mmCIF file of C-alpha atoms in Angstrom:
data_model
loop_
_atom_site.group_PDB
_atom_site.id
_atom_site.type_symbol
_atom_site.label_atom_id
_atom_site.label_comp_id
_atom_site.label_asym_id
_atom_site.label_seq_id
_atom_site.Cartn_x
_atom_site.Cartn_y
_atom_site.Cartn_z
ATOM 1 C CA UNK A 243 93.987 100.932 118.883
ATOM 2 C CA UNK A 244 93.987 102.736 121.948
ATOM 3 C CA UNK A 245 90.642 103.373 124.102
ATOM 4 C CA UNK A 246 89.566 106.669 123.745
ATOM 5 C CA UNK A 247 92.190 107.480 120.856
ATOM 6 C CA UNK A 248 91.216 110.130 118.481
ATOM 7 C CA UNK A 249 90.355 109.500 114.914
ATOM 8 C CA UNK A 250 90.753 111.426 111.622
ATOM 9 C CA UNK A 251 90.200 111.090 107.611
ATOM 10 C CA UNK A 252 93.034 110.160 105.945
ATOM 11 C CA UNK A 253 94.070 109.061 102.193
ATOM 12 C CA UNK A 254 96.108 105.966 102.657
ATOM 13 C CA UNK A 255 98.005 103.561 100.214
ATOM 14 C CA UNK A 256 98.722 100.169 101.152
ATOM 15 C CA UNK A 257 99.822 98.881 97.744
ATOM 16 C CA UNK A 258 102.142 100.873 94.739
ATOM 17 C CA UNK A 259 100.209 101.273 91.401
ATOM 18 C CA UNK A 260 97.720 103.840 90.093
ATOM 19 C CA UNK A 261 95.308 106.499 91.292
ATOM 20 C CA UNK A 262 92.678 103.491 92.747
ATOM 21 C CA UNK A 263 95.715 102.847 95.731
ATOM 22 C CA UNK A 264 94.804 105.774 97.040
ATOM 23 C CA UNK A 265 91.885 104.428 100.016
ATOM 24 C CA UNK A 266 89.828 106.915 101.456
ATOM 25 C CA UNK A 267 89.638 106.211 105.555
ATOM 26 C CA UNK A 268 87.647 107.610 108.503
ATOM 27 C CA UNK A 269 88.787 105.618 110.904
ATOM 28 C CA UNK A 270 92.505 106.617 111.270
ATOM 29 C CA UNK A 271 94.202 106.905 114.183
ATOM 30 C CA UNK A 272 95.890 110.608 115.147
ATOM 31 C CA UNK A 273 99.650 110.562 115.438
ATOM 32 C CA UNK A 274 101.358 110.952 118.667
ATOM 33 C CA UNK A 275 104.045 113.614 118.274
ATOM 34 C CA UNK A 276 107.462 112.217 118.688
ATOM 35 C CA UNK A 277 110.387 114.482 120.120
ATOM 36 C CA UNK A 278 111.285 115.999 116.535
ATOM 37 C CA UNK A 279 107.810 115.949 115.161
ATOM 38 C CA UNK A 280 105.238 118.365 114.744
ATOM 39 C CA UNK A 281 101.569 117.515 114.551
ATOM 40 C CA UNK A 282 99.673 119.434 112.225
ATOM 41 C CA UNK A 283 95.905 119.528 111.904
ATOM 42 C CA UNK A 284 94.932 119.748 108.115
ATOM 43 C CA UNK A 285 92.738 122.024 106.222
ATOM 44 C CA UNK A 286 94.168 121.306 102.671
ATOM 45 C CA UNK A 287 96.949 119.300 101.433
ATOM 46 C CA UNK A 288 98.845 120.260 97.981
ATOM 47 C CA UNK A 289 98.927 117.875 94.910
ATOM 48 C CA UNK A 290 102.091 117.691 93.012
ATOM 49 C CA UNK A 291 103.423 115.580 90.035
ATOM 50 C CA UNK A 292 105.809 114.155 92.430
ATOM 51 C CA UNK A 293 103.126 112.520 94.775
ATOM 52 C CA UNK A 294 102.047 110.380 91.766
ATOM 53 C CA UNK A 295 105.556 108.959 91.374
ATOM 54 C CA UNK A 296 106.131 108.213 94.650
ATOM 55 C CA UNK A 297 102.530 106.556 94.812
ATOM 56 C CA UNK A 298 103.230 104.379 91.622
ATOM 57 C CA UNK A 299 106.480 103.097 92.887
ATOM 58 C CA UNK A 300 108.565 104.286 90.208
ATOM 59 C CA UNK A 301 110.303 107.326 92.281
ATOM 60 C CA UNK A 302 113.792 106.710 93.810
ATOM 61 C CA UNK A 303 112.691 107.571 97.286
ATOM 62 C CA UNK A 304 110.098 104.833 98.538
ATOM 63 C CA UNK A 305 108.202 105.048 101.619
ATOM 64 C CA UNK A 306 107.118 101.917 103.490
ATOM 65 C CA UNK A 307 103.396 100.918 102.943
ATOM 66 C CA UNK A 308 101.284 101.966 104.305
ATOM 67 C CA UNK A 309 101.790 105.614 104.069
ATOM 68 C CA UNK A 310 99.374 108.670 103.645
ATOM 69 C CA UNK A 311 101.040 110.429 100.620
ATOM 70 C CA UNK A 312 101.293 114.499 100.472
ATOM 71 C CA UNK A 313 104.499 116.507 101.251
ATOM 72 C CA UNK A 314 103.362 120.197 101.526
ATOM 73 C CA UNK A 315 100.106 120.696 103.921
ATOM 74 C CA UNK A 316 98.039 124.033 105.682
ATOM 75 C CA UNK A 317 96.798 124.393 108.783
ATOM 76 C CA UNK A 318 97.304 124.935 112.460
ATOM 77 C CA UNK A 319 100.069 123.183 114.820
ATOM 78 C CA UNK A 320 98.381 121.636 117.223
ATOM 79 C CA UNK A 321 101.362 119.951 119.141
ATOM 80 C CA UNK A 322 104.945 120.276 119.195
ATOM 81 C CA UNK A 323 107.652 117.839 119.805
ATOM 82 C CA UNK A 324 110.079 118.841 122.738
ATOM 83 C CA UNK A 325 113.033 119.127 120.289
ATOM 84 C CA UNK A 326 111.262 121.160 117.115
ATOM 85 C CA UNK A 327 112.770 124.407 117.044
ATOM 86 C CA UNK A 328 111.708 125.700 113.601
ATOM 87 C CA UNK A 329 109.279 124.141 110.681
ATOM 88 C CA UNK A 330 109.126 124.728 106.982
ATOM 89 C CA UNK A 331 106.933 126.018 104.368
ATOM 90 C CA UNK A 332 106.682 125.715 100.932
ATOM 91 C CA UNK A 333 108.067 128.352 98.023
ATOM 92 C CA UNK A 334 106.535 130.509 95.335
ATOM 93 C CA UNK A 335 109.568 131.068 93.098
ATOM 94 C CA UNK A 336 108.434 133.823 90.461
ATOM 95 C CA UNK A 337 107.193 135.911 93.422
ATOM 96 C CA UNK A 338 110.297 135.759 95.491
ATOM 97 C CA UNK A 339 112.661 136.279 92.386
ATOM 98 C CA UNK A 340 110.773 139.780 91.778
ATOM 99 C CA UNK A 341 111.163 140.273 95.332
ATOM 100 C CA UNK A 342 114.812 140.096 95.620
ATOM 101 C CA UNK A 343 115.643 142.510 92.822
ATOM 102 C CA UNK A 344 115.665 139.432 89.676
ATOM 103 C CA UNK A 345 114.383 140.160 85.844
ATOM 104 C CA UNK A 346 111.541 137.235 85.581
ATOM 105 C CA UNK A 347 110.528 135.652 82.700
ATOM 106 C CA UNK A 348 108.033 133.116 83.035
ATOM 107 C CA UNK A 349 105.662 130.605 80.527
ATOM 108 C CA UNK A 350 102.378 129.421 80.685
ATOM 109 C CA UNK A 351 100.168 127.099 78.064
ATOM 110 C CA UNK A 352 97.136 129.596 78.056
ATOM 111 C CA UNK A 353 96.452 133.332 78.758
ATOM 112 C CA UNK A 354 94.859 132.331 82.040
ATOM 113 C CA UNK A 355 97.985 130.719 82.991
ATOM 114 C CA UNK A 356 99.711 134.160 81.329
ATOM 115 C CA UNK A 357 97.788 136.538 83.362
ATOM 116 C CA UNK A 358 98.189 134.638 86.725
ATOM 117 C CA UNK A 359 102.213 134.249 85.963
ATOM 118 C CA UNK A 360 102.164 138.170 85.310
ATOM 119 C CA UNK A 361 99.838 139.182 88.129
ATOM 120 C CA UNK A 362 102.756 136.932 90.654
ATOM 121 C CA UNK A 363 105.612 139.219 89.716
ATOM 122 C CA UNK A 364 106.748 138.334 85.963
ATOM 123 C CA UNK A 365 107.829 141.140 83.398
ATOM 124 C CA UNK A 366 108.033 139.152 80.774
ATOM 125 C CA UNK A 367 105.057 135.880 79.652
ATOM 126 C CA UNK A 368 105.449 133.618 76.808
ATOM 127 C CA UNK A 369 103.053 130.436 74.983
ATOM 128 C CA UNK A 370 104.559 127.403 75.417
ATOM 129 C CA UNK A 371 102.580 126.341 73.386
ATOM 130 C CA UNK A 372 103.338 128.431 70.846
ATOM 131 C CA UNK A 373 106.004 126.866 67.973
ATOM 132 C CA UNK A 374 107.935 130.240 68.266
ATOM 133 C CA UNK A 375 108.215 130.803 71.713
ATOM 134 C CA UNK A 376 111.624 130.134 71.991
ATOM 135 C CA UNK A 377 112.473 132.542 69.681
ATOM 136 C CA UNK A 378 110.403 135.266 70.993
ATOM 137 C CA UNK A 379 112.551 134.684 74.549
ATOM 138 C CA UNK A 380 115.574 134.931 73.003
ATOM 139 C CA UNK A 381 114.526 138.181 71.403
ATOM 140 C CA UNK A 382 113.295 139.652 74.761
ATOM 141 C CA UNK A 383 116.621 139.018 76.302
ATOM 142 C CA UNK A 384 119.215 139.466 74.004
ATOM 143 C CA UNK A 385 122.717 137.848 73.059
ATOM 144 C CA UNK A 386 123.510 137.849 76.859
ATOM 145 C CA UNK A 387 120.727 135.238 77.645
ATOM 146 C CA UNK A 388 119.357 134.100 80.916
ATOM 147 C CA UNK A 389 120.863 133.245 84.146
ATOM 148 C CA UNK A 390 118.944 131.218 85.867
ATOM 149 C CA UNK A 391 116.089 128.605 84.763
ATOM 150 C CA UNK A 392 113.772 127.236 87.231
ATOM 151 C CA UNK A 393 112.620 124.085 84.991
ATOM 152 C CA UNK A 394 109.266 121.916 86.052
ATOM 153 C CA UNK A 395 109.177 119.654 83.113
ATOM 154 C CA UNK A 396 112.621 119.109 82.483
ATOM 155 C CA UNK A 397 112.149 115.662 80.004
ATOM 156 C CA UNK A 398 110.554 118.230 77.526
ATOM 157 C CA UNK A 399 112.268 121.400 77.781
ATOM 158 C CA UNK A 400 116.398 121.075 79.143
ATOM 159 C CA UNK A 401 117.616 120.982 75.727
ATOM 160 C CA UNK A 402 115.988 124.472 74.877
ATOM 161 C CA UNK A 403 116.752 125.660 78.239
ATOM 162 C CA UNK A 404 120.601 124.981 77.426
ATOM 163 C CA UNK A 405 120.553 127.565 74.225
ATOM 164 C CA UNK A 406 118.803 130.002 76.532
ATOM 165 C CA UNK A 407 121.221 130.033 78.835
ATOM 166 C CA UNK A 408 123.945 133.324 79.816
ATOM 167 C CA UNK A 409 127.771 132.780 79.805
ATOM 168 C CA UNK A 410 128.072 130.578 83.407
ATOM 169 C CA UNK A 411 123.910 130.315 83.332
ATOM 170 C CA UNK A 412 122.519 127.700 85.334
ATOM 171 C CA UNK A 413 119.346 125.570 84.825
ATOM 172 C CA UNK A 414 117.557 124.190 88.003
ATOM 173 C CA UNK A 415 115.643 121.128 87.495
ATOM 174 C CA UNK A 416 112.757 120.494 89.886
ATOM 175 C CA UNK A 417 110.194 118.694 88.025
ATOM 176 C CA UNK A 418 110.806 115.962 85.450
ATOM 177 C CA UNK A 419 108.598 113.342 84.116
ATOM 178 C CA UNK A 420 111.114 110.890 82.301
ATOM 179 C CA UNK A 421 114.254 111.040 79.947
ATOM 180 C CA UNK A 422 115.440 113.638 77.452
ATOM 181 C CA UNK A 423 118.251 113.343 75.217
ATOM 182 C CA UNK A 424 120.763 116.617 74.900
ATOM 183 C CA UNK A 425 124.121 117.464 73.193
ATOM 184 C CA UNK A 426 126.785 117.796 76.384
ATOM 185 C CA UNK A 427 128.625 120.620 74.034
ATOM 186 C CA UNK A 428 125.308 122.983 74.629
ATOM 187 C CA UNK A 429 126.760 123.041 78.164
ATOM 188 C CA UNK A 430 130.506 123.550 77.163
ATOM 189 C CA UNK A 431 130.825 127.051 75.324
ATOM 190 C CA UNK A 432 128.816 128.768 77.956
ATOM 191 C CA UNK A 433 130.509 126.971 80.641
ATOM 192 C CA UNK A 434 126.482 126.222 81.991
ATOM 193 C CA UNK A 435 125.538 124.042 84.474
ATOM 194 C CA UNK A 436 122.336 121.464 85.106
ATOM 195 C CA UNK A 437 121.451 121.377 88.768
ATOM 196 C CA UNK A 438 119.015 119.222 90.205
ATOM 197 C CA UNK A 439 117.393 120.104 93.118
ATOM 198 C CA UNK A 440 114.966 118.255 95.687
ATOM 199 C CA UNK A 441 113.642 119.905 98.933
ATOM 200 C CA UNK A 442 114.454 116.949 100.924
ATOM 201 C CA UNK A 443 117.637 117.259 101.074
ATOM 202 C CA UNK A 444 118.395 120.045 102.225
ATOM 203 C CA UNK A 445 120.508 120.732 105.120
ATOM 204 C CA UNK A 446 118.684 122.154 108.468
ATOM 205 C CA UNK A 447 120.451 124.900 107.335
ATOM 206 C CA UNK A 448 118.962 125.700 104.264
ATOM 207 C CA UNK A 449 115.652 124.967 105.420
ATOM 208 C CA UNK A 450 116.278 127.917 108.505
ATOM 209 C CA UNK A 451 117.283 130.263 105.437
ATOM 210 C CA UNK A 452 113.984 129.394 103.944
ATOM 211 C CA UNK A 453 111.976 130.189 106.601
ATOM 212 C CA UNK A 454 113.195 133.303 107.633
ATOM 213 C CA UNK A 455 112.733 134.869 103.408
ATOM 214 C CA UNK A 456 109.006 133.253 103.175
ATOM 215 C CA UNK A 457 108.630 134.500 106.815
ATOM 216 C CA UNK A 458 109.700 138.153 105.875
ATOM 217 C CA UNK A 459 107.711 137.982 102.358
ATOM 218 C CA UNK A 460 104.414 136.482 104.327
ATOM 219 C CA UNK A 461 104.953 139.777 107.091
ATOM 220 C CA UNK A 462 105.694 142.269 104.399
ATOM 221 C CA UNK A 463 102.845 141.128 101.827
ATOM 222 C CA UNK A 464 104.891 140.082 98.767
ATOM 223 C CA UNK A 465 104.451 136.173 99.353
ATOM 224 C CA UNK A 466 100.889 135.260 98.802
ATOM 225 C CA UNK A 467 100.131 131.352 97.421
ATOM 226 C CA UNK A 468 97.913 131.092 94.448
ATOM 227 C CA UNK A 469 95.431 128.223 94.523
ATOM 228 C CA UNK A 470 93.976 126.598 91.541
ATOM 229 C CA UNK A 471 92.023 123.175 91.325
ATOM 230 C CA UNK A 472 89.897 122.337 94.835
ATOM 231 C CA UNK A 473 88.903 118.753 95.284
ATOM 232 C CA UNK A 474 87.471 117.014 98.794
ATOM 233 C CA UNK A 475 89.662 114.210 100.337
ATOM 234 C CA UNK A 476 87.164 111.795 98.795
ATOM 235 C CA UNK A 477 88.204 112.799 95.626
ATOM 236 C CA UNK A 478 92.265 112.250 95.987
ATOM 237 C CA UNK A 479 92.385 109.641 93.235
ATOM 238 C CA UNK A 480 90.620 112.229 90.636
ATOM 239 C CA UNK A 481 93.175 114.680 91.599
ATOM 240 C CA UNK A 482 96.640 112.465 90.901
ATOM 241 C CA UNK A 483 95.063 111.677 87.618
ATOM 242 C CA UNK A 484 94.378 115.324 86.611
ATOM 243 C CA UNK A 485 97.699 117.078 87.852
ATOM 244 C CA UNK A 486 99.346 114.541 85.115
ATOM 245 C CA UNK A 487 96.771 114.492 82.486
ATOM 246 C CA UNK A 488 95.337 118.053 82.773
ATOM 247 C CA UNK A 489 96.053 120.756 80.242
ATOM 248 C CA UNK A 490 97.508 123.311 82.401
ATOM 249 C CA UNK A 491 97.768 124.906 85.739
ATOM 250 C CA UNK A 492 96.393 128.139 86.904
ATOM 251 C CA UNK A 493 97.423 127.620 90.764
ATOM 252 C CA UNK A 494 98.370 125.238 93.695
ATOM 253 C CA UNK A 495 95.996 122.379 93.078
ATOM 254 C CA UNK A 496 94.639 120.850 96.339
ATOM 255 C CA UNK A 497 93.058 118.926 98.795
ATOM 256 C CA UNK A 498 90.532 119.871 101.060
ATOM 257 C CA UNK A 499 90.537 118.449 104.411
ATOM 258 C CA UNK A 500 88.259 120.460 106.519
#
């Protein structure tokens, strides 16, 4: 290390496997910004399902140990690459479908979880935990049925989602936590379509398109993120294992950095 380097707290993982990879360091050494980087300093860092794959090794996209894990972050740019034109954010997809004009129906596993949902822009809540929810959706919208599914637990719910689904409906799959058997003819009759989607790849041209609608929503006041469980760095391990195990969300859980 460098004399006179600067030095910040990072979660690091040397080694795939459960929550206890995840090592708590004060002694790590602030990235230099490359040409197409951006250096960010970090007040909190989101938690999500997918950081807990990755971490365990089981994910399709590895990254080579060691690594700090985390793929959505806030906080202030404090350097800038001499190639970064533009940077992305995250999305808050109930609050952005109300925005644009969309009929949203959302679910939630407790009336917490309801009222939060409804206060982000949803007409329409249901109990997924409930044994009749399904029904009560498919009274709500009808014979026509629903166009669009935004699914976050896809091993558990795609088969339902198919029967849901309008004439050319689509369902897009961003969370899954293992396999799921379905009938292919649920797709056929409705001519629907499964779509799986990961922010990663997307073109530089998608991610320009995002920016400028979260851009206009932050400016205008209809995009505002909704944070749930708070934890201190020290405390990333308890995190992984309760965004998995926990009984429901009510909001972005995350890390605080600073």
């Amino acid at each position: 290390m460098a004399t006179g380097q600067k030095l910040m707290r990072a979660i690091r993982v040397f080694e795939f496997g459960g929550p206890d990879v995840l090592k708590f360091q004060s002694d790590v050494a602030v990235p230099i910004t490359k040409d197409h980087q951006v250096l960010i300093k970090v007040h909190a860092c989101g938690v999500n399902p997918v950081d807990t794959y990755i971490r365990s090794g089981t994910y399709s996209r590895k990254p080579p140990l060691p690594y700090t894990p985390g793929s959505d972050v806030a906080g202030v740019i404090e350097a800038v690459g001499e190639n970064v034109s533009a940077f992305k954010v995250g999305l808050a997809a109930c609050q952005i479908a109300r925005a644009y004009g969309l009929k949203v129906l959302g679910t939630a596993g407790t009336e917490e979880g309801k009222n939060i949902v409804l206060r982000n822009g949803a007409h329409e809540v249901f109990n997924h935990r409930e044994v009749n929810y399904i029904d009560k959706i498919k009274k709500s919208v009808g014979e026509k049925g629903i166009d669009i599914i935004i699914e976050m637990l896809a091993n558990v719910n795609l088969s339902n989602d198919l029967n849901l689904l309008s004439y050319g409906g689509r369902v897009i799959i961003v969370g899954s936590r293992g396999p799921i058997e379905i009938n292919p003819r649920d797709t056929m009759a409705k001519e629907t379509s499964i779509i799986g989607v990961a922010l990663y790849s997307s073109t530089k041209e998608e991610f320009r398109q995002f920016a400028a609608a979260l851009q206009a929503g932050m400016e205008v006041g209809w995009l505002k993120p909704v944070i749930g469980s708070q934890y201190p760095l020290e405390k990333a391990a308890q995190a992984h294992e309760n965004i998995i195990h926990s009984s429901g969300a009510t909001g972005k859980m995350i890390l605080l950095v600073s």
